[in-house]
Coordinates of C-alpha atoms and ligand atoms in Angstrom, one line a residue:
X1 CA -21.4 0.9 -60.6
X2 CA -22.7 2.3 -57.3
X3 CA -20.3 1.7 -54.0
X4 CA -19.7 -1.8 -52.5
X5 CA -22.5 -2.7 -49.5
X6 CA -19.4 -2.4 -46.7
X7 CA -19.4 -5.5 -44.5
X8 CA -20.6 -5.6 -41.1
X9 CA -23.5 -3.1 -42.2
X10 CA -27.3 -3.1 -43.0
X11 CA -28.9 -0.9 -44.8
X12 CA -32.9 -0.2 -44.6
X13 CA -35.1 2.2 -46.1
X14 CA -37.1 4.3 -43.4
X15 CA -37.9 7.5 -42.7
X16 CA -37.2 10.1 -45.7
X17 CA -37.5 8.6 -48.7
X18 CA -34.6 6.7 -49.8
X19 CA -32.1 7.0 -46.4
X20 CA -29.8 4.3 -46.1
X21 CA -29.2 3.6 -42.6
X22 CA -25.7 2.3 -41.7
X23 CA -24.2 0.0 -38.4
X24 CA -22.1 2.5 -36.4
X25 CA -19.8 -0.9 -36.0
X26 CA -19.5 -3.0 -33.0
X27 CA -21.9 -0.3 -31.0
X28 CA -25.0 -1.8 -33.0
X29 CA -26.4 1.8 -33.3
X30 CA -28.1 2.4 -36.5
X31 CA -27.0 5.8 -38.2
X32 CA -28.3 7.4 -41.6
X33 CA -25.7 7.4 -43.4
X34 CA -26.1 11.0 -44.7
X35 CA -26.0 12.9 -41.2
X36 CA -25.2 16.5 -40.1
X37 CA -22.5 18.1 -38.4
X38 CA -22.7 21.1 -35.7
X39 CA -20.9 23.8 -37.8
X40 CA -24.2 25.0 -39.7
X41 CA -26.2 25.9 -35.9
X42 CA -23.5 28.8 -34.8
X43 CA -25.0 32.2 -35.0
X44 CA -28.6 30.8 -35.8
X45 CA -31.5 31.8 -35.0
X46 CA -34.0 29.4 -33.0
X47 CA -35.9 29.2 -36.0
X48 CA -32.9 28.7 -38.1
X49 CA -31.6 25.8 -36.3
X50 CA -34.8 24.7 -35.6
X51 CA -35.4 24.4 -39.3
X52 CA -32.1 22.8 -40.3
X53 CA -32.9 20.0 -38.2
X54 CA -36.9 19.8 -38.9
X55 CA -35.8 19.2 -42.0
X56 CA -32.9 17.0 -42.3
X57 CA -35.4 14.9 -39.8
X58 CA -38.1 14.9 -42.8
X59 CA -35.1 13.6 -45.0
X60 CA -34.1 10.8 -43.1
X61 CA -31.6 11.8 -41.3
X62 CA -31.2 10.7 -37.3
X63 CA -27.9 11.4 -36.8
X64 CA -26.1 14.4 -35.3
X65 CA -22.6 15.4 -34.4
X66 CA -22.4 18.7 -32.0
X67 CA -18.5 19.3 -31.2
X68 CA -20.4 22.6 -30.4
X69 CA -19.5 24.1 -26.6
X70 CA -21.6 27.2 -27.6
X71 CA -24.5 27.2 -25.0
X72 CA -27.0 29.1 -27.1
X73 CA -26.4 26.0 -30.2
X74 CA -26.5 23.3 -27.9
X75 CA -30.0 25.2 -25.9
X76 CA -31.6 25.8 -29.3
X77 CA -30.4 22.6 -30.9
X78 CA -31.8 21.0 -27.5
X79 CA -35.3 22.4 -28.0
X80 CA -35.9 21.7 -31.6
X81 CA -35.2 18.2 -30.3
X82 CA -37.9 18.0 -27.9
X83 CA -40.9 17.1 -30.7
X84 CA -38.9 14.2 -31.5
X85 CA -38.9 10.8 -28.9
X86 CA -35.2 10.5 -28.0
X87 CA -34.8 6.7 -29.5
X88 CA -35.5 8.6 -32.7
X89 CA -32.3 10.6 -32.8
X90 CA -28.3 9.8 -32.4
X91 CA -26.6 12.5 -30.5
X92 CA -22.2 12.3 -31.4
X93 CA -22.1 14.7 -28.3
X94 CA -17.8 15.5 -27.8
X95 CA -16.1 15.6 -24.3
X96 CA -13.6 18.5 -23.6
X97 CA -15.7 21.2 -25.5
X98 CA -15.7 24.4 -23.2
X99 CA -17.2 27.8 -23.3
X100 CA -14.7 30.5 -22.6
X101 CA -15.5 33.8 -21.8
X102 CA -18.1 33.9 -25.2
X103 CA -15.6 31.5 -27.3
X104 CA -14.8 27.8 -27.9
X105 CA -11.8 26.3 -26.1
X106 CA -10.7 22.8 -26.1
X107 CA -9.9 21.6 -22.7
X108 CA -8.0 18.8 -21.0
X109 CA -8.6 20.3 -16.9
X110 CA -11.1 17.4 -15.8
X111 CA -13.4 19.9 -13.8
X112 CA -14.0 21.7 -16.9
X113 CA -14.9 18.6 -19.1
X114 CA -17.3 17.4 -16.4
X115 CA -18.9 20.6 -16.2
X116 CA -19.1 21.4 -19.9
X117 CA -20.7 17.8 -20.2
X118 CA -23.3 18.3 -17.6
X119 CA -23.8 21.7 -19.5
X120 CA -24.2 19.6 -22.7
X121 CA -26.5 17.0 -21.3
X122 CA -28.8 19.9 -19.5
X123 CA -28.9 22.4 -22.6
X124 CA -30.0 19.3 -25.4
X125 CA -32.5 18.1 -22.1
X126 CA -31.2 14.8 -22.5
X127 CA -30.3 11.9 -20.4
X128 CA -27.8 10.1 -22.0
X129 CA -25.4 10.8 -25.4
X130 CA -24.7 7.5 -28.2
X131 CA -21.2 8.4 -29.0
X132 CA -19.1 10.2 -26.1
X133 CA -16.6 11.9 -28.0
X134 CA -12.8 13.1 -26.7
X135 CA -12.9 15.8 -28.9
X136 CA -9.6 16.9 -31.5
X137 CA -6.5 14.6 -30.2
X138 CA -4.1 15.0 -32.8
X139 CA -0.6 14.4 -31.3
X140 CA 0.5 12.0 -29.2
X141 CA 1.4 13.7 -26.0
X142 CA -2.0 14.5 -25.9
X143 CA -3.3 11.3 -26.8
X144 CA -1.1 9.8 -23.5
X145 CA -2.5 12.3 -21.2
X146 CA -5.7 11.6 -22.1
X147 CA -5.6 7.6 -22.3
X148 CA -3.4 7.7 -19.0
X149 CA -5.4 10.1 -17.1
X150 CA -8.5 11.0 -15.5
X151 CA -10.5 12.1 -19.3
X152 CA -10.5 8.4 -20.3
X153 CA -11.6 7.2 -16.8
X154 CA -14.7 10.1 -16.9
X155 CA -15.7 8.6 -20.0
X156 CA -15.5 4.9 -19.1
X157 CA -17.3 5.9 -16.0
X158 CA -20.0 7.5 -17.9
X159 CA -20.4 4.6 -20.3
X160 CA -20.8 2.4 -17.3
X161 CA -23.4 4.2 -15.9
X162 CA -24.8 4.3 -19.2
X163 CA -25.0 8.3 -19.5
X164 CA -23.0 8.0 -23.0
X165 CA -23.8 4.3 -24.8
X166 CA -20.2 4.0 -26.4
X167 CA -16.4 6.0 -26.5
X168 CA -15.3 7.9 -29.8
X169 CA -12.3 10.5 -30.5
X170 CA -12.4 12.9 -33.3
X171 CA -8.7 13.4 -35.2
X172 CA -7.4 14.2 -38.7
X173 CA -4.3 12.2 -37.4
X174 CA -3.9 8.8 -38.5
X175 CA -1.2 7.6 -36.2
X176 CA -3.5 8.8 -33.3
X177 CA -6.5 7.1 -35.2
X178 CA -4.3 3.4 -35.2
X179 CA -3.4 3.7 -31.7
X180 CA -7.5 4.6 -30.3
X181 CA -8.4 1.4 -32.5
X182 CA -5.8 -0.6 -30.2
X183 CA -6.4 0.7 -26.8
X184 CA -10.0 -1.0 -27.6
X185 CA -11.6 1.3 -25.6
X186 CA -12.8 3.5 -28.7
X187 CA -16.0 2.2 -30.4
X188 CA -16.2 5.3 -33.2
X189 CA -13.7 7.6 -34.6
X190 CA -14.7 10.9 -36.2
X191 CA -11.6 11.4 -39.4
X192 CA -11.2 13.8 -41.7
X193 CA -11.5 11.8 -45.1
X194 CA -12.0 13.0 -48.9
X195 CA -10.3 12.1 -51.9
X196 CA -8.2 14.8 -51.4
X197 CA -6.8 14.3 -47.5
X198 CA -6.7 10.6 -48.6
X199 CA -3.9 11.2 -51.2
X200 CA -1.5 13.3 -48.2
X201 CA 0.4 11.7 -46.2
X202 CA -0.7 11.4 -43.4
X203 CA 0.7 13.8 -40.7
X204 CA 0.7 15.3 -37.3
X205 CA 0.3 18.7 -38.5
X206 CA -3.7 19.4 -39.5
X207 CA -2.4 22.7 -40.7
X208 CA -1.1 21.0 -43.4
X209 CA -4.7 19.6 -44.2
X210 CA -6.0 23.0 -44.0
X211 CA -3.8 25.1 -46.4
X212 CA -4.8 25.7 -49.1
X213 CA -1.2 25.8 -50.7
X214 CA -1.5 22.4 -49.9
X215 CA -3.1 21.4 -53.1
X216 CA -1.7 23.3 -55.5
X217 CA 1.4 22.8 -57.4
X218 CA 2.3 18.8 -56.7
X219 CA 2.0 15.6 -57.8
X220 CA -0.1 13.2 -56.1
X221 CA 0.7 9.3 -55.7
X222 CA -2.7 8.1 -55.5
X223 CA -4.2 7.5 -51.8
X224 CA -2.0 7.3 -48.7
X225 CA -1.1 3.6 -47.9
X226 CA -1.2 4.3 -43.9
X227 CA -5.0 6.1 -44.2
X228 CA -6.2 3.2 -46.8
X229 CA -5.1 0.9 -43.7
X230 CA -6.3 2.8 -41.2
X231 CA -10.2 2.2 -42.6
X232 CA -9.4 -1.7 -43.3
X233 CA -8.5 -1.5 -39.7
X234 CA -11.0 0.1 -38.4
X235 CA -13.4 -2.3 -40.1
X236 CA -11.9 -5.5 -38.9
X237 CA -12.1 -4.0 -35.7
X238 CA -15.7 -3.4 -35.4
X239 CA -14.7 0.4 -34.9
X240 CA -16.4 2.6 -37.3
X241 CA -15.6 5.9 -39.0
X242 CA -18.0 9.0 -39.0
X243 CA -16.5 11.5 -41.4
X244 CA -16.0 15.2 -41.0
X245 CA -14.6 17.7 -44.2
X246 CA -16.0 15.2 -46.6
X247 CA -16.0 18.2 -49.0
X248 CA -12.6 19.2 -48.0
X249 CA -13.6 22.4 -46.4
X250 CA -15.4 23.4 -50.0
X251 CA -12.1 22.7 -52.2
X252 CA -13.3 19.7 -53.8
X253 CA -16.8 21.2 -54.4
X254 CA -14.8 23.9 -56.7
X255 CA -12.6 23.3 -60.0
X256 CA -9.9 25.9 -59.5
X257 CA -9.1 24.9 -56.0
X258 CA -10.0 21.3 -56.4
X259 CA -6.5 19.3 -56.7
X260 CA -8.0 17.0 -59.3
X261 CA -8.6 20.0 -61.7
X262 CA -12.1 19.0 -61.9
X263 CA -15.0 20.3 -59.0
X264 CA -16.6 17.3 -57.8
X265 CA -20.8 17.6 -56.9
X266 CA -21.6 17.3 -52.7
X267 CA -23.2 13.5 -54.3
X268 CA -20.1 12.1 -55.5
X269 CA -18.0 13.3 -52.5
X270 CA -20.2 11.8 -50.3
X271 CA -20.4 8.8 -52.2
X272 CA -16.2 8.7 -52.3
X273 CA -16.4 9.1 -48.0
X274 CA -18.9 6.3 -48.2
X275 CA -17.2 4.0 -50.3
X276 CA -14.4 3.8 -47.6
X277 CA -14.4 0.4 -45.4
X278 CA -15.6 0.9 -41.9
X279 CA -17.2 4.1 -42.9
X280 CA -20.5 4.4 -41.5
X281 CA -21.8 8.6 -41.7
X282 CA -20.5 11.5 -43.2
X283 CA -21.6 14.2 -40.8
X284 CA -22.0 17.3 -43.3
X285 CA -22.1 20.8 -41.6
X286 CA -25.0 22.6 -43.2
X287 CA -26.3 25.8 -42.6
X288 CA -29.5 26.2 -44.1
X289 CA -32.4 24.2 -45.5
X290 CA -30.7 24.1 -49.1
X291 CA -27.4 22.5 -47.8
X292 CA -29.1 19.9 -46.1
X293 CA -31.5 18.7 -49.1
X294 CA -27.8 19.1 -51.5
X295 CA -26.7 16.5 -48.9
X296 CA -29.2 13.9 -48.6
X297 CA -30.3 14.0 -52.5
X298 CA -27.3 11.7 -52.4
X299 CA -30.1 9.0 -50.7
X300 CA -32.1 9.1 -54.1
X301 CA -29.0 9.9 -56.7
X302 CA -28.2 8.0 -59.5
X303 CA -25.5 5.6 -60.0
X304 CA -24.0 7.9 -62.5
X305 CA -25.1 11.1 -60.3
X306 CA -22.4 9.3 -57.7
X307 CA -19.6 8.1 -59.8
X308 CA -16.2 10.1 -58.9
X309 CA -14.2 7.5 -60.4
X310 CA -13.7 8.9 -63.9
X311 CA -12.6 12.4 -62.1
X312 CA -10.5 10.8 -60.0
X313 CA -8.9 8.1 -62.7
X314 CA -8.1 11.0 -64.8
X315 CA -6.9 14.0 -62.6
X316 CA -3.6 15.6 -64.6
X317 CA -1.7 15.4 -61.4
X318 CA -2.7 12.7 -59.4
X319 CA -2.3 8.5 -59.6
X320 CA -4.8 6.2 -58.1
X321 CA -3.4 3.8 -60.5
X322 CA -3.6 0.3 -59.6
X323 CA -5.6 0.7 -56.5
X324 CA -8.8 -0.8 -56.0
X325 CA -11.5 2.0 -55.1
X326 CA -14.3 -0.8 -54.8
X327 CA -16.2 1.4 -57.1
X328 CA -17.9 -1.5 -59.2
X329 CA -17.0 -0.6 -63.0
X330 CA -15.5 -3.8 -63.6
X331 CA -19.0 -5.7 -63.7
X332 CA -20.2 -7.0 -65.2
X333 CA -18.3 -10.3 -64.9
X334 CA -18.3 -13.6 -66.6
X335 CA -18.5 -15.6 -63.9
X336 CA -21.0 -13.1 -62.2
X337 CA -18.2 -12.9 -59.2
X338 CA -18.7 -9.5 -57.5
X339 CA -14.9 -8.4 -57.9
X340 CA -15.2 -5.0 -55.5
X341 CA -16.5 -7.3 -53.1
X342 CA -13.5 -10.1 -53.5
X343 CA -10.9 -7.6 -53.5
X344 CA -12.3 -5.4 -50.8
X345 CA -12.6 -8.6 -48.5
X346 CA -8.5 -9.6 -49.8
X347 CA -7.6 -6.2 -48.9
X348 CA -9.2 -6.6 -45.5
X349 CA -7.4 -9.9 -45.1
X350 CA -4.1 -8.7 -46.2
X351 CA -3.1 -6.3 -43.4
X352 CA -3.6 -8.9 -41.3
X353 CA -1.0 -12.0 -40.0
X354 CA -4.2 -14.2 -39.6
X355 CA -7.4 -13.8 -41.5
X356 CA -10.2 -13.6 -38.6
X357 CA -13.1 -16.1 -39.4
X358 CA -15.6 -13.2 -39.6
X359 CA -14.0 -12.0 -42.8
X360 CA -13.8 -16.0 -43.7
X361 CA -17.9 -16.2 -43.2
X362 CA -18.4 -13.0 -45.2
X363 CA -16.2 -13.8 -48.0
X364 CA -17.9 -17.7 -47.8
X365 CA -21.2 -16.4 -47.9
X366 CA -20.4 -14.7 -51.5
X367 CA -22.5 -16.2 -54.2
X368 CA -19.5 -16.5 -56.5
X369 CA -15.6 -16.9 -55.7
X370 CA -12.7 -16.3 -57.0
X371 CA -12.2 -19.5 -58.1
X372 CA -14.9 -19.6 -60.5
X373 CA -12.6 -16.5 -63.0
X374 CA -11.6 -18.0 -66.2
X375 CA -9.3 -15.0 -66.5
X376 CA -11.0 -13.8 -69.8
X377 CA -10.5 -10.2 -69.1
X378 CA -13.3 -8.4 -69.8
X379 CA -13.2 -6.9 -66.1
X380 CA -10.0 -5.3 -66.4
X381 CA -11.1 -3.3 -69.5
X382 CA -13.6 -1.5 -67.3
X383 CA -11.6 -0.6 -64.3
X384 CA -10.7 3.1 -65.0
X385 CA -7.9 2.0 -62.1
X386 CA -6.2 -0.3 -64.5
X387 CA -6.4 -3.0 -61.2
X388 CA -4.2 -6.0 -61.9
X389 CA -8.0 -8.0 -60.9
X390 CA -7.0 -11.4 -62.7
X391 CA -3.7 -11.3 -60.5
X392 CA -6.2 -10.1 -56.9
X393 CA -8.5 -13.3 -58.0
X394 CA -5.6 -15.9 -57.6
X395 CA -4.7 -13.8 -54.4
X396 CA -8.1 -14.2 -52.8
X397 CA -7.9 -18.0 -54.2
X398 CA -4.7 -18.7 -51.9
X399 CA -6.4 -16.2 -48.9
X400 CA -9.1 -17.5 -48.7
X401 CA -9.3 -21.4 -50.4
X402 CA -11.9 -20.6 -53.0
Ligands
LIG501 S1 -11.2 -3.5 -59.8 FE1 -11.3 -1.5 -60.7 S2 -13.3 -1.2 -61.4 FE2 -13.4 -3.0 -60.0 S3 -13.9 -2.1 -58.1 FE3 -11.7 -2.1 -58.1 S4 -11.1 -0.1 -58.9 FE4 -13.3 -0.4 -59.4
LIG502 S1 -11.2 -12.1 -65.6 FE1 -12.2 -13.2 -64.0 S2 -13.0 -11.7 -62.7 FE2 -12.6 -10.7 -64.6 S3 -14.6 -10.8 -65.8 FE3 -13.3 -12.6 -66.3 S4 -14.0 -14.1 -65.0 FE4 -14.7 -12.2 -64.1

């Protein structure tokens, strides 16, 4: 019943006590995938942020994302840092971040990247970053400027000299997200994904994600075709997903504001976020001790603790209807195939004109195939998503030739 082991990752049990740890895709970094977000450090204390991370450390956790341009974040969050060797930790550290006169700014004027990075790499006392990332390109004009210009060149140069180990961009946009994947520049993407944002379309305006009038009063058609591609995508491509507003800004966590009528726990958001191909962190902002323990008691929940699907399978006002969530319920099965697994690799293979051999090792290497259903239908009584699986077996059959 728990989530699908997404290709293309590993998962080990280290530090903390049950942390899975995650394959930030083709970069070969290895992430918990329960991390933190920068959010939670602004108007902390040393001691405060200092505790945050001391003890999302003790959890498991090795994985931070700090969109922060604040210099008194990045100087604290910098010194906690120093008790712990630096091939301990993953640093998402974003380009084009500034300080401005005591406030945030996003910037595209190249001296003020460059200085805001060195700022970035002095104040954490660091020498190098894991993920680079242009930080919050969500329309295409600025997407040009920046992949046409000197901000992509400053971080290729940087990669080269090995002062960031890999490129990422953050969005909420999913047009912008297809077209990073296929400059193949971009190794990591940070997305806005929840159950929620995954059943808008998806759009240029993040205003839209943000308002709260968003939610209310429609009918939802169960999750957005172009985001649903966008993470097959991105998993084919080796380029993986590091999710911010997996809680959807607090929305989901509540039941009047939650667009499926029902509040769903931190542990079964997360788990939604990571059941998503090419998924490989949610970064989760959290601003005290508490929050960060709410987050990573996901590592040791239980099955049931994570299941969203009966929420989501029943919401008044939304359909999910007939689309594979790769959520398990269908097992067990006769033939002991592992159907989330079959119809997770189809679905991979299906956006594609040719199926890359990759996905025709992984699917091979499968201890039982498609093939081997007798089409007695006991699976399709368990999928609260009424999937048409006897019809996505035969599918996989002619995909794949077994
Ligand atoms: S077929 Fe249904 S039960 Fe099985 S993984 Fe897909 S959505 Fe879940
Ligand atoms: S119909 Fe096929 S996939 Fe479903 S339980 Fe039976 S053998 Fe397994």
């Amino acid at each position: 019943m728990n989530g699908v082991c997404q290709s293309g990752r590993n998962s080990s049990k280290k530090r903390g006590v049950d942390m899975e740890y995650r394959v930030l895709g083709r970069t070969g970094i290895k992430v918990s995938s329960i991390s933190i977000g920068g959010e939670g450090f602004e108007n902390k204390s040393y001691e405060k942020c200092e505790e945050i991370l001391d003890t999302a450390f003790k959890e498991g956790v090795n994985f931070i994302d700090l969109y922060n341009s604040n210099p008194t974040v990045r100087s604290h969050v910098g010194k906690a840092l120093q008790k712990y060797p630096r091939g301990s930790f993953v640093i998402e550290g974003h380009l084009c971040s500034t300080w401005d006169n005591g406030q945030y700014r996003r910037t595209r004027e190249i001296h003020e990247v460059v200085k805001a990075f060195e700022d970035f790499l002095t104040r954490m006392q660091i020498a190098y970053v894991d993920v680079g990332m242009i930080h919050y390109v969500d329309d295409q004009k600025d997407f040009d400027a920046i992949f046409e210009g000197e901000i992509i060149n400053y971080a290729k140069d940087l990669k080269a000299q090995g002062i960031i180990k890999s490129i990422g961009i953050s969005t909420h946009n999913a047009d912008i997200a297809f077209k990073a994947v296929e400059t193949g520049v971009i190794d990591v993407i940070l997305f806005s994904i929840n159950a929620a944002y995954d059943m808008l379309p998806a759009s240029e305006d993040v205003n839209i994600l943000f308002d709260e009038k968003t939610f209310k009063n429609r009918t939802y058609e169960g999750i957005d075709l172009k985001r649903d591609k966008l993470y097959h995508t991105c998993e084919n491509a080796g380029v993986a997903l590091t999710v911010m507003k997996g809680y959807g800004a607090g929305v989901l966590l509540n039941d009047k504001e939650s667009p499926f009528e029902r509040a769903l726990s931190p542990v079964q958001c997360l788990h939604y976020c990571l059941t998503r191909p090419a998924v490989a962190a949610v970064m989760v902002g959290v601003a005290n001790p508490e929050q960060v323990l709410a987050a990573t008691a996901y590592s040791s929940a239980a099955d049931e603790e994570k299941d969203y699907s009966e929420i989501l399978a029943n919401a008044p006002k939304s359909s999910f209807n007939g689309h594979c969530m790769y959520c398990g319920h269908c097992a067990p099965c006769s033939k002991k195939i592992d159907i989330a697994m079959v119809n997770k690799y189809l679905d991979l293979a299906l956006i594609q004109e040719e199926v890359p051999e990759t996905l025709k090792d992984h699917y091979a290497l499968l201890e039982h195939h498609a093939n081997e259903c007798i089409e007695c239908g006991a699976c399709m009584k368990n999928c609260p998503f009424n999937v048409e699986i006897i019809h996505k077996m035969k599918q996989a059959v002619q995909v794949f030739g077994k």
